[in-house]
Amino acid sequence: MFLVINIIGLFVFLGIAVLFSRNKKHIQWKSIAILVLINLFLAWFLMYFPWGKTAVQSLANGISWVIDSAHAGTGFAFASWVKPGAMDMAVSALFPILLVVPLFDILMYFNILPKVIGGIGWVLAKVTRQPKFESFFSIEMMFLGNTEALAVSNEQLKRMKETRVLTVAMMAMSSISGAIVGAYVSMVPGDLVLTAIPLNIINAIIVSSILNPVTLEEKEDIIYSIQNDEVERQPFFSFLGDSVLNAGKLILIIVAFVISFVALSDLIDRLINLITGIVGSWAGIKGSFGLDQILGAFMYPFALLLGLPWGEAWIVAQQMAKKIVTNEFVVMGQIKDVVDSYSPHRRAVITTFLISFANFSTIGMIVGTLKGIVDKKTSDFVSQYVPMLLLAGILVSLMTAGFVGLFAW
């Protein structure tokens, strides 16, 4: 029964996208069907087929192997911080960024990563029949993150019409950064993290193509270089030094966001519990409810549509809502010690739902980045559709969890 509900849920999520589409008549259903079939195959291959499961697990082990080198660097400076059982979230999940970010930047410096991105994007465009740049951007944001991918694509964005920029903004809501994957793997099951990433890419294209269908002439479907030739190439070690500094800043930003959001959500939760407790006592009702319960009520129907039992769905709904309001690290920090004890389906659903930057703060980052790249008319146009950006991010996360959930029982 739960499998049937899971299947129905996927159709409901697609239906919601159609309901809020800017132009239902121009939805390219043939392309959407191809993308859905690709995601079904990917979910089956990575979750069910032995070779796929082995490949994903091997890649997850490889990332863990790299993370061990990061911990060796941390241990050299702070030996007591990396003792077994002594590592907290910041050390185990975030300090490896000091290795992973420079590693990615080195691949960018020697033009290795741009070639990989371009090659995969070209194949994706051919298979899915989507515009070349949108396919290219979906791969680009997987490696670089949303604001970084927008920044290196600035020449392309300046030349695109506003409706296509809106599509890119929607897709950016569902990105992650390759540099953050190591942090995810250290907190939740690595095989599910790596399974969610390619599914997110395809789902981002599906959802944005339904919410914001765009028709292109052949002359418009071109890609400009992601490299800015006007910027002088830095000496390697100067470049590497800047990369390490940027990695350090990124850690501080994440820590600041996590501390602030957890503190604010806890304060709001306490205030709501206090108010509802007082009102309840006046009405002769014992108990109270807080922020998690309010947000969970909104996400509860969607959790049920992911094929979860009633009791589990309520808990997962609250976790999904908290991720949207705060960020994925807050929820990962709460479940990292217990996620392996979950049922296979619940474990797959909540883990894959968390693997994206889709939350309120990401909207500000995307809109702010675009304001610095495109003209005022285009940025104002995108800003009009902020609720649609959030909807796109939530639907992509739900669909990824739904596709993976089909093969995790």
PDB file of N, CA and C in Angstrom, residues 276-365:
ATOM      1  N   THR A 276       0.869  29.181  23.688  1.00  0.00           N
ATOM      2  CA  THR A 276      -0.172  28.153  23.543  1.00  0.00           C
ATOM      3  C   THR A 276      -0.450  27.452  24.865  1.00  0.00           C
ATOM      4  N   GLY A 277       0.583  27.341  25.712  1.00  0.00           N
ATOM      5  CA  GLY A 277       0.377  26.738  27.033  1.00  0.00           C
ATOM      6  C   GLY A 277      -0.523  27.602  27.899  1.00  0.00           C
ATOM      7  N   ILE A 278      -0.289  28.940  27.844  1.00  0.00           N
ATOM      8  CA  ILE A 278      -1.116  29.863  28.634  1.00  0.00           C
ATOM      9  C   ILE A 278      -2.559  29.851  28.133  1.00  0.00           C
ATOM     10  N   VAL A 279      -2.697  29.941  26.793  1.00  0.00           N
ATOM     11  CA  VAL A 279      -4.046  29.918  26.212  1.00  0.00           C
ATOM     12  C   VAL A 279      -4.745  28.598  26.537  1.00  0.00           C
ATOM     13  N   GLY A 280      -4.002  27.502  26.464  1.00  0.00           N
ATOM     14  CA  GLY A 280      -4.584  26.200  26.765  1.00  0.00           C
ATOM     15  C   GLY A 280      -5.048  26.083  28.208  1.00  0.00           C
ATOM     16  N   SER A 281      -4.241  26.636  29.137  1.00  0.00           N
ATOM     17  CA  SER A 281      -4.617  26.579  30.557  1.00  0.00           C
ATOM     18  C   SER A 281      -5.881  27.388  30.825  1.00  0.00           C
ATOM     19  N   TRP A 282      -6.011  28.524  30.099  1.00  0.00           N
ATOM     20  CA  TRP A 282      -7.239  29.310  30.244  1.00  0.00           C
ATOM     21  C   TRP A 282      -8.455  28.530  29.752  1.00  0.00           C
ATOM     22  N   ALA A 283      -8.225  27.735  28.703  1.00  0.00           N
ATOM     23  CA  ALA A 283      -9.327  26.963  28.124  1.00  0.00           C
ATOM     24  C   ALA A 283      -9.510  25.612  28.809  1.00  0.00           C
ATOM     25  N   GLY A 284      -8.669  25.344  29.825  1.00  0.00           N
ATOM     26  CA  GLY A 284      -8.786  24.088  30.543  1.00  0.00           C
ATOM     27  C   GLY A 284      -8.176  22.911  29.813  1.00  0.00           C
ATOM     28  N   ILE A 285      -7.232  23.201  28.870  1.00  0.00           N
ATOM     29  CA  ILE A 285      -6.580  22.150  28.095  1.00  0.00           C
ATOM     30  C   ILE A 285      -5.121  22.055  28.520  1.00  0.00           C
ATOM     31  N   LYS A 286      -4.664  20.852  28.841  1.00  0.00           N
ATOM     32  CA  LYS A 286      -3.277  20.663  29.232  1.00  0.00           C
ATOM     33  C   LYS A 286      -2.378  20.544  28.000  1.00  0.00           C
ATOM     34  N   GLY A 287      -1.133  20.996  28.133  1.00  0.00           N
ATOM     35  CA  GLY A 287      -0.161  20.854  27.058  1.00  0.00           C
ATOM     36  C   GLY A 287      -0.045  22.113  26.196  1.00  0.00           C
ATOM     37  N   SER A 288       0.864  22.043  25.236  1.00  0.00           N
ATOM     38  CA  SER A 288       1.109  23.163  24.325  1.00  0.00           C
ATOM     39  C   SER A 288       1.715  22.615  23.035  1.00  0.00           C
ATOM     40  N   PHE A 289       1.859  23.464  22.046  1.00  0.00           N
ATOM     41  CA  PHE A 289       2.548  23.072  20.825  1.00  0.00           C
ATOM     42  C   PHE A 289       3.467  24.204  20.390  1.00  0.00           C
ATOM     43  N   GLY A 290       4.477  23.843  19.557  1.00  0.00           N
ATOM     44  CA  GLY A 290       5.490  24.815  19.187  1.00  0.00           C
ATOM     45  C   GLY A 290       5.689  24.925  17.689  1.00  0.00           C
ATOM     46  N   LEU A 291       6.841  25.496  17.324  1.00  0.00           N
ATOM     47  CA  LEU A 291       7.136  25.771  15.917  1.00  0.00           C
ATOM     48  C   LEU A 291       7.179  24.505  15.082  1.00  0.00           C
ATOM     49  N   ASP A 292       7.832  23.456  15.588  1.00  0.00           N
ATOM     50  CA  ASP A 292       7.950  22.214  14.823  1.00  0.00           C
ATOM     51  C   ASP A 292       6.581  21.642  14.478  1.00  0.00           C
ATOM     52  N   GLN A 293       5.649  21.722  15.423  1.00  0.00           N
ATOM     53  CA  GLN A 293       4.320  21.170  15.185  1.00  0.00           C
ATOM     54  C   GLN A 293       3.565  21.997  14.135  1.00  0.00           C
ATOM     55  N   ILE A 294       3.719  23.322  14.180  1.00  0.00           N
ATOM     56  CA  ILE A 294       3.036  24.185  13.214  1.00  0.00           C
ATOM     57  C   ILE A 294       3.569  23.934  11.805  1.00  0.00           C
ATOM     58  N   LEU A 295       4.900  23.930  11.666  1.00  0.00           N
ATOM     59  CA  LEU A 295       5.500  23.694  10.358  1.00  0.00           C
ATOM     60  C   LEU A 295       5.267  22.265   9.885  1.00  0.00           C
ATOM     61  N   GLY A 296       5.307  21.332  10.828  1.00  0.00           N
ATOM     62  CA  GLY A 296       5.077  19.940  10.480  1.00  0.00           C
ATOM     63  C   GLY A 296       3.679  19.695   9.933  1.00  0.00           C
ATOM     64  N   ALA A 297       2.695  20.452  10.447  1.00  0.00           N
ATOM     65  CA  ALA A 297       1.328  20.305   9.955  1.00  0.00           C
ATOM     66  C   ALA A 297       1.236  20.655   8.474  1.00  0.00           C
ATOM     67  N   PHE A 298       2.031  21.641   8.039  1.00  0.00           N
ATOM     68  CA  PHE A 298       2.029  22.037   6.628  1.00  0.00           C
ATOM     69  C   PHE A 298       2.640  20.951   5.749  1.00  0.00           C
ATOM     70  N   MET A 299       3.734  20.332   6.218  1.00  0.00           N
ATOM     71  CA  MET A 299       4.444  19.335   5.412  1.00  0.00           C
ATOM     72  C   MET A 299       3.900  17.920   5.586  1.00  0.00           C
ATOM     73  N   TYR A 300       3.004  17.729   6.562  1.00  0.00           N
ATOM     74  CA  TYR A 300       2.519  16.377   6.870  1.00  0.00           C
ATOM     75  C   TYR A 300       1.878  15.667   5.674  1.00  0.00           C
ATOM     76  N   PRO A 301       0.988  16.333   4.905  1.00  0.00           N
ATOM     77  CA  PRO A 301       0.410  15.638   3.744  1.00  0.00           C
ATOM     78  C   PRO A 301       1.460  15.181   2.739  1.00  0.00           C
ATOM     79  N   PHE A 302       2.510  15.992   2.567  1.00  0.00           N
ATOM     80  CA  PHE A 302       3.561  15.626   1.619  1.00  0.00           C
ATOM     81  C   PHE A 302       4.370  14.436   2.130  1.00  0.00           C
ATOM     82  N   ALA A 303       4.606  14.392   3.449  1.00  0.00           N
ATOM     83  CA  ALA A 303       5.318  13.258   4.031  1.00  0.00           C
ATOM     84  C   ALA A 303       4.503  11.970   3.858  1.00  0.00           C
ATOM     85  N   LEU A 304       3.208  12.064   4.023  1.00  0.00           N
ATOM     86  CA  LEU A 304       2.351  10.894   3.811  1.00  0.00           C
ATOM     87  C   LEU A 304       2.415  10.425   2.361  1.00  0.00           C
ATOM     88  N   LEU A 305       2.478  11.376   1.426  1.00  0.00           N
ATOM     89  CA  LEU A 305       2.536  11.039   0.000  1.00  0.00           C
ATOM     90  C   LEU A 305       3.877  10.413  -0.394  1.00  0.00           C
ATOM     91  N   LEU A 306       4.854  10.465   0.494  1.00  0.00           N
ATOM     92  CA  LEU A 306       6.130   9.804   0.248  1.00  0.00           C
ATOM     93  C   LEU A 306       6.110   8.345   0.717  1.00  0.00           C
ATOM     94  N   GLY A 307       4.939   7.873   1.112  1.00  0.00           N
ATOM     95  CA  GLY A 307       4.797   6.465   1.474  1.00  0.00           C
ATOM     96  C   GLY A 307       5.245   6.140   2.881  1.00  0.00           C
ATOM     97  N   LEU A 308       5.153   7.103   3.787  1.00  0.00           N
ATOM     98  CA  LEU A 308       5.545   6.877   5.174  1.00  0.00           C
ATOM     99  C   LEU A 308       4.329   6.543   6.026  1.00  0.00           C
ATOM    100  N   PRO A 309       4.465   5.664   7.020  1.00  0.00           N
ATOM    101  CA  PRO A 309       3.367   5.396   7.957  1.00  0.00           C
ATOM    102  C   PRO A 309       2.993   6.669   8.712  1.00  0.00           C
ATOM    103  N   TRP A 310       1.789   6.701   9.257  1.00  0.00           N
ATOM    104  CA  TRP A 310       1.278   7.907   9.900  1.00  0.00           C
ATOM    105  C   TRP A 310       2.237   8.476  10.945  1.00  0.00           C
ATOM    106  N   GLY A 311       2.723   7.633  11.845  1.00  0.00           N
ATOM    107  CA  GLY A 311       3.592   8.109  12.925  1.00  0.00           C
ATOM    108  C   GLY A 311       4.916   8.644  12.412  1.00  0.00           C
ATOM    109  N   GLU A 312       5.559   7.902  11.519  1.00  0.00           N
ATOM    110  CA  GLU A 312       6.836   8.341  10.964  1.00  0.00           C
ATOM    111  C   GLU A 312       6.661   9.604  10.126  1.00  0.00           C
ATOM    112  N   ALA A 313       5.552   9.700   9.412  1.00  0.00           N
ATOM    113  CA  ALA A 313       5.309  10.853   8.542  1.00  0.00           C
ATOM    114  C   ALA A 313       5.268  12.150   9.352  1.00  0.00           C
ATOM    115  N   TRP A 314       4.702  12.108  10.538  1.00  0.00           N
ATOM    116  CA  TRP A 314       4.602  13.313  11.362  1.00  0.00           C
ATOM    117  C   TRP A 314       5.991  13.804  11.788  1.00  0.00           C
ATOM    118  N   ILE A 315       6.851  12.874  12.183  1.00  0.00           N
ATOM    119  CA  ILE A 315       8.211  13.243  12.594  1.00  0.00           C
ATOM    120  C   ILE A 315       9.010  13.765  11.396  1.00  0.00           C
ATOM    121  N   VAL A 316       8.934  13.057  10.272  1.00  0.00           N
ATOM    122  CA  VAL A 316       9.660  13.462   9.064  1.00  0.00           C
ATOM    123  C   VAL A 316       9.146  14.807   8.559  1.00  0.00           C
ATOM    124  N   ALA A 317       7.845  15.047   8.648  1.00  0.00           N
ATOM    125  CA  ALA A 317       7.271  16.328   8.209  1.00  0.00           C
ATOM    126  C   ALA A 317       7.877  17.492   8.985  1.00  0.00           C
ATOM    127  N   GLN A 318       8.049  17.325  10.283  1.00  0.00           N
ATOM    128  CA  GLN A 318       8.648  18.376  11.098  1.00  0.00           C
ATOM    129  C   GLN A 318      10.110  18.595  10.709  1.00  0.00           C
ATOM    130  N   GLN A 319      10.819  17.506  10.413  1.00  0.00           N
ATOM    131  CA  GLN A 319      12.223  17.629   9.999  1.00  0.00           C
ATOM    132  C   GLN A 319      12.348  18.318   8.643  1.00  0.00           C
ATOM    133  N   MET A 320      11.455  17.989   7.710  1.00  0.00           N
ATOM    134  CA  MET A 320      11.475  18.620   6.397  1.00  0.00           C
ATOM    135  C   MET A 320      11.179  20.113   6.521  1.00  0.00           C
ATOM    136  N   ALA A 321      10.194  20.453   7.340  1.00  0.00           N
ATOM    137  CA  ALA A 321       9.835  21.858   7.524  1.00  0.00           C
ATOM    138  C   ALA A 321      10.979  22.638   8.154  1.00  0.00           C
ATOM    139  N   LYS A 322      11.633  22.028   9.134  1.00  0.00           N
ATOM    140  CA  LYS A 322      12.757  22.714   9.781  1.00  0.00           C
ATOM    141  C   LYS A 322      13.891  22.955   8.802  1.00  0.00           C
ATOM    142  N   LYS A 323      14.121  22.012   7.896  1.00  0.00           N
ATOM    143  CA  LYS A 323      15.167  22.175   6.879  1.00  0.00           C
ATOM    144  C   LYS A 323      14.856  23.356   5.972  1.00  0.00           C
ATOM    145  N   ILE A 324      13.596  23.512   5.595  1.00  0.00           N
ATOM    146  CA  ILE A 324      13.197  24.601   4.698  1.00  0.00           C
ATOM    147  C   ILE A 324      13.349  25.955   5.387  1.00  0.00           C
ATOM    148  N   VAL A 325      12.988  26.022   6.655  1.00  0.00           N
ATOM    149  CA  VAL A 325      13.042  27.289   7.388  1.00  0.00           C
ATOM    150  C   VAL A 325      14.467  27.621   7.816  1.00  0.00           C
ATOM    151  N   THR A 326      15.249  26.613   8.199  1.00  0.00           N
ATOM    152  CA  THR A 326      16.625  26.864   8.638  1.00  0.00           C
ATOM    153  C   THR A 326      17.576  26.432   7.524  1.00  0.00           C
ATOM    154  N   ASN A 327      18.181  25.263   7.652  1.00  0.00           N
ATOM    155  CA  ASN A 327      18.974  24.661   6.562  1.00  0.00           C
ATOM    156  C   ASN A 327      19.205  23.185   6.868  1.00  0.00           C
ATOM    157  N   GLU A 328      19.806  22.500   5.907  1.00  0.00           N
ATOM    158  CA  GLU A 328      19.946  21.043   6.028  1.00  0.00           C
ATOM    159  C   GLU A 328      20.875  20.638   7.168  1.00  0.00           C
ATOM    160  N   PHE A 329      21.868  21.469   7.491  1.00  0.00           N
ATOM    161  CA  PHE A 329      22.820  21.102   8.536  1.00  0.00           C
ATOM    162  C   PHE A 329      22.152  21.010   9.907  1.00  0.00           C
ATOM    163  N   VAL A 330      21.148  21.859  10.145  1.00  0.00           N
ATOM    164  CA  VAL A 330      20.441  21.836  11.419  1.00  0.00           C
ATOM    165  C   VAL A 330      19.789  20.466  11.625  1.00  0.00           C
ATOM    166  N   VAL A 331      19.100  19.976  10.601  1.00  0.00           N
ATOM    167  CA  VAL A 331      18.405  18.692  10.715  1.00  0.00           C
ATOM    168  C   VAL A 331      19.396  17.536  10.713  1.00  0.00           C
ATOM    169  N   MET A 332      20.418  17.612   9.856  1.00  0.00           N
ATOM    170  CA  MET A 332      21.422  16.549   9.839  1.00  0.00           C
ATOM    171  C   MET A 332      22.083  16.400  11.197  1.00  0.00           C
ATOM    172  N   GLY A 333      22.349  17.531  11.856  1.00  0.00           N
ATOM    173  CA  GLY A 333      22.952  17.480  13.179  1.00  0.00           C
ATOM    174  C   GLY A 333      22.063  16.785  14.199  1.00  0.00           C
ATOM    175  N   GLN A 334      20.748  16.897  14.002  1.00  0.00           N
ATOM    176  CA  GLN A 334      19.798  16.275  14.930  1.00  0.00           C
ATOM    177  C   GLN A 334      19.644  14.778  14.699  1.00  0.00           C
ATOM    178  N   ILE A 335      19.789  14.341  13.443  1.00  0.00           N
ATOM    179  CA  ILE A 335      19.502  12.929  13.138  1.00  0.00           C
ATOM    180  C   ILE A 335      20.742  12.076  12.918  1.00  0.00           C
ATOM    181  N   LYS A 336      21.928  12.676  12.890  1.00  0.00           N
ATOM    182  CA  LYS A 336      23.127  11.935  12.472  1.00  0.00           C
ATOM    183  C   LYS A 336      23.426  10.718  13.343  1.00  0.00           C
ATOM    184  N   ASP A 337      23.051  10.756  14.610  1.00  0.00           N
ATOM    185  CA  ASP A 337      23.348   9.631  15.504  1.00  0.00           C
ATOM    186  C   ASP A 337      22.261   8.555  15.483  1.00  0.00           C
ATOM    187  N   VAL A 338      21.129   8.841  14.874  1.00  0.00           N
ATOM    188  CA  VAL A 338      20.010   7.884  14.906  1.00  0.00           C
ATOM    189  C   VAL A 338      19.527   7.476  13.518  1.00  0.00           C
ATOM    190  N   VAL A 339      20.015   8.149  12.461  1.00  0.00           N
ATOM    191  CA  VAL A 339      19.467   7.907  11.127  1.00  0.00           C
ATOM    192  C   VAL A 339      19.638   6.456  10.674  1.00  0.00           C
ATOM    193  N   ASP A 340      20.713   5.805  11.104  1.00  0.00           N
ATOM    194  CA  ASP A 340      20.934   4.410  10.700  1.00  0.00           C
ATOM    195  C   ASP A 340      19.956   3.445  11.359  1.00  0.00           C
ATOM    196  N   SER A 341      19.273   3.900  12.399  1.00  0.00           N
ATOM    197  CA  SER A 341      18.293   3.039  13.068  1.00  0.00           C
ATOM    198  C   SER A 341      16.899   3.171  12.455  1.00  0.00           C
ATOM    199  N   TYR A 342      16.724   4.112  11.536  1.00  0.00           N
ATOM    200  CA  TYR A 342      15.433   4.284  10.881  1.00  0.00           C
ATOM    201  C   TYR A 342      15.121   3.093   9.974  1.00  0.00           C
ATOM    202  N   SER A 343      13.850   2.929   9.650  1.00  0.00           N
ATOM    203  CA  SER A 343      13.467   1.937   8.641  1.00  0.00           C
ATOM    204  C   SER A 343      14.090   2.347   7.306  1.00  0.00           C
ATOM    205  N   PRO A 344      14.373   1.391   6.403  1.00  0.00           N
ATOM    206  CA  PRO A 344      15.043   1.733   5.144  1.00  0.00           C
ATOM    207  C   PRO A 344      14.332   2.835   4.351  1.00  0.00           C
ATOM    208  N   HIS A 345      13.006   2.793   4.330  1.00  0.00           N
ATOM    209  CA  HIS A 345      12.273   3.792   3.546  1.00  0.00           C
ATOM    210  C   HIS A 345      12.376   5.180   4.178  1.00  0.00           C
ATOM    211  N   ARG A 346      12.161   5.255   5.484  1.00  0.00           N
ATOM    212  CA  ARG A 346      12.265   6.552   6.173  1.00  0.00           C
ATOM    213  C   ARG A 346      13.676   7.107   6.058  1.00  0.00           C
ATOM    214  N   ARG A 347      14.661   6.244   6.209  1.00  0.00           N
ATOM    215  CA  ARG A 347      16.060   6.652   6.114  1.00  0.00           C
ATOM    216  C   ARG A 347      16.356   7.241   4.739  1.00  0.00           C
ATOM    217  N   ALA A 348      15.860   6.587   3.688  1.00  0.00           N
ATOM    218  CA  ALA A 348      16.103   7.064   2.326  1.00  0.00           C
ATOM    219  C   ALA A 348      15.371   8.364   2.064  1.00  0.00           C
ATOM    220  N   VAL A 349      14.134   8.465   2.510  1.00  0.00           N
ATOM    221  CA  VAL A 349      13.310   9.643   2.235  1.00  0.00           C
ATOM    222  C   VAL A 349      13.875  10.891   2.903  1.00  0.00           C
ATOM    223  N   ILE A 350      14.156  10.825   4.199  1.00  0.00           N
ATOM    224  CA  ILE A 350      14.606  12.036   4.898  1.00  0.00           C
ATOM    225  C   ILE A 350      16.013  12.424   4.458  1.00  0.00           C
ATOM    226  N   THR A 351      16.882  11.448   4.220  1.00  0.00           N
ATOM    227  CA  THR A 351      18.247  11.772   3.805  1.00  0.00           C
ATOM    228  C   THR A 351      18.254  12.462   2.446  1.00  0.00           C
ATOM    229  N   THR A 352      17.565  11.901   1.474  1.00  0.00           N
ATOM    230  CA  THR A 352      17.589  12.484   0.133  1.00  0.00           C
ATOM    231  C   THR A 352      16.845  13.815   0.079  1.00  0.00           C
ATOM    232  N   PHE A 353      15.820  13.978   0.907  1.00  0.00           N
ATOM    233  CA  PHE A 353      15.124  15.270   0.955  1.00  0.00           C
ATOM    234  C   PHE A 353      16.065  16.384   1.421  1.00  0.00           C
ATOM    235  N   LEU A 354      16.973  16.052   2.312  1.00  0.00           N
ATOM    236  CA  LEU A 354      17.862  17.071   2.891  1.00  0.00           C
ATOM    237  C   LEU A 354      18.976  17.513   1.945  1.00  0.00           C
ATOM    238  N   ILE A 355      19.251  16.738   0.894  1.00  0.00           N
ATOM    239  CA  ILE A 355      20.426  17.007   0.062  1.00  0.00           C
ATOM    240  C   ILE A 355      20.135  18.095  -0.978  1.00  0.00           C
ATOM    241  N   SER A 356      19.985  19.314  -0.498  1.00  0.00           N
ATOM    242  CA  SER A 356      19.887  20.481  -1.379  1.00  0.00           C
ATOM    243  C   SER A 356      19.958  21.728  -0.515  1.00  0.00           C
ATOM    244  N   PHE A 357      20.150  22.875  -1.169  1.00  0.00           N
ATOM    245  CA  PHE A 357      20.195  24.148  -0.462  1.00  0.00           C
ATOM    246  C   PHE A 357      18.825  24.828  -0.421  1.00  0.00           C
ATOM    247  N   ALA A 358      17.742  24.078  -0.688  1.00  0.00           N
ATOM    248  CA  ALA A 358      16.412  24.682  -0.796  1.00  0.00           C
ATOM    249  C   ALA A 358      15.909  25.133   0.572  1.00  0.00           C
ATOM    250  N   ASN A 359      16.059  26.407   0.869  1.00  0.00           N
ATOM    251  CA  ASN A 359      15.533  26.994   2.099  1.00  0.00           C
ATOM    252  C   ASN A 359      15.371  28.505   1.904  1.00  0.00           C
ATOM    253  N   PHE A 360      14.829  29.173   2.906  1.00  0.00           N
ATOM    254  CA  PHE A 360      14.538  30.601   2.781  1.00  0.00           C
ATOM    255  C   PHE A 360      15.798  31.432   2.538  1.00  0.00           C
ATOM    256  N   SER A 361      16.881  31.115   3.229  1.00  0.00           N
ATOM    257  CA  SER A 361      18.087  31.925   3.089  1.00  0.00           C
ATOM    258  C   SER A 361      18.686  31.817   1.690  1.00  0.00           C
ATOM    259  N   THR A 362      18.511  30.662   1.038  1.00  0.00           N
ATOM    260  CA  THR A 362      19.040  30.487  -0.319  1.00  0.00           C
ATOM    261  C   THR A 362      18.380  31.443  -1.308  1.00  0.00           C
ATOM    262  N   ILE A 363      17.097  31.741  -1.090  1.00  0.00           N
ATOM    263  CA  ILE A 363      16.404  32.688  -1.970  1.00  0.00           C
ATOM    264  C   ILE A 363      17.117  34.029  -1.962  1.00  0.00           C
ATOM    265  N   GLY A 364      17.448  34.511  -0.770  1.00  0.00           N
ATOM    266  CA  GLY A 364      18.153  35.788  -0.662  1.00  0.00           C
ATOM    267  C   GLY A 364      19.502  35.754  -1.354  1.00  0.00           C
ATOM    268  N   MET A 365      20.212  34.619  -1.226  1.00  0.00           N
ATOM    269  CA  MET A 365      21.524  34.495  -1.857  1.00  0.00           C
ATOM    270  C   MET A 365      21.411  34.530  -3.384  1.00  0.00           C
TER     271      MET A 365
END
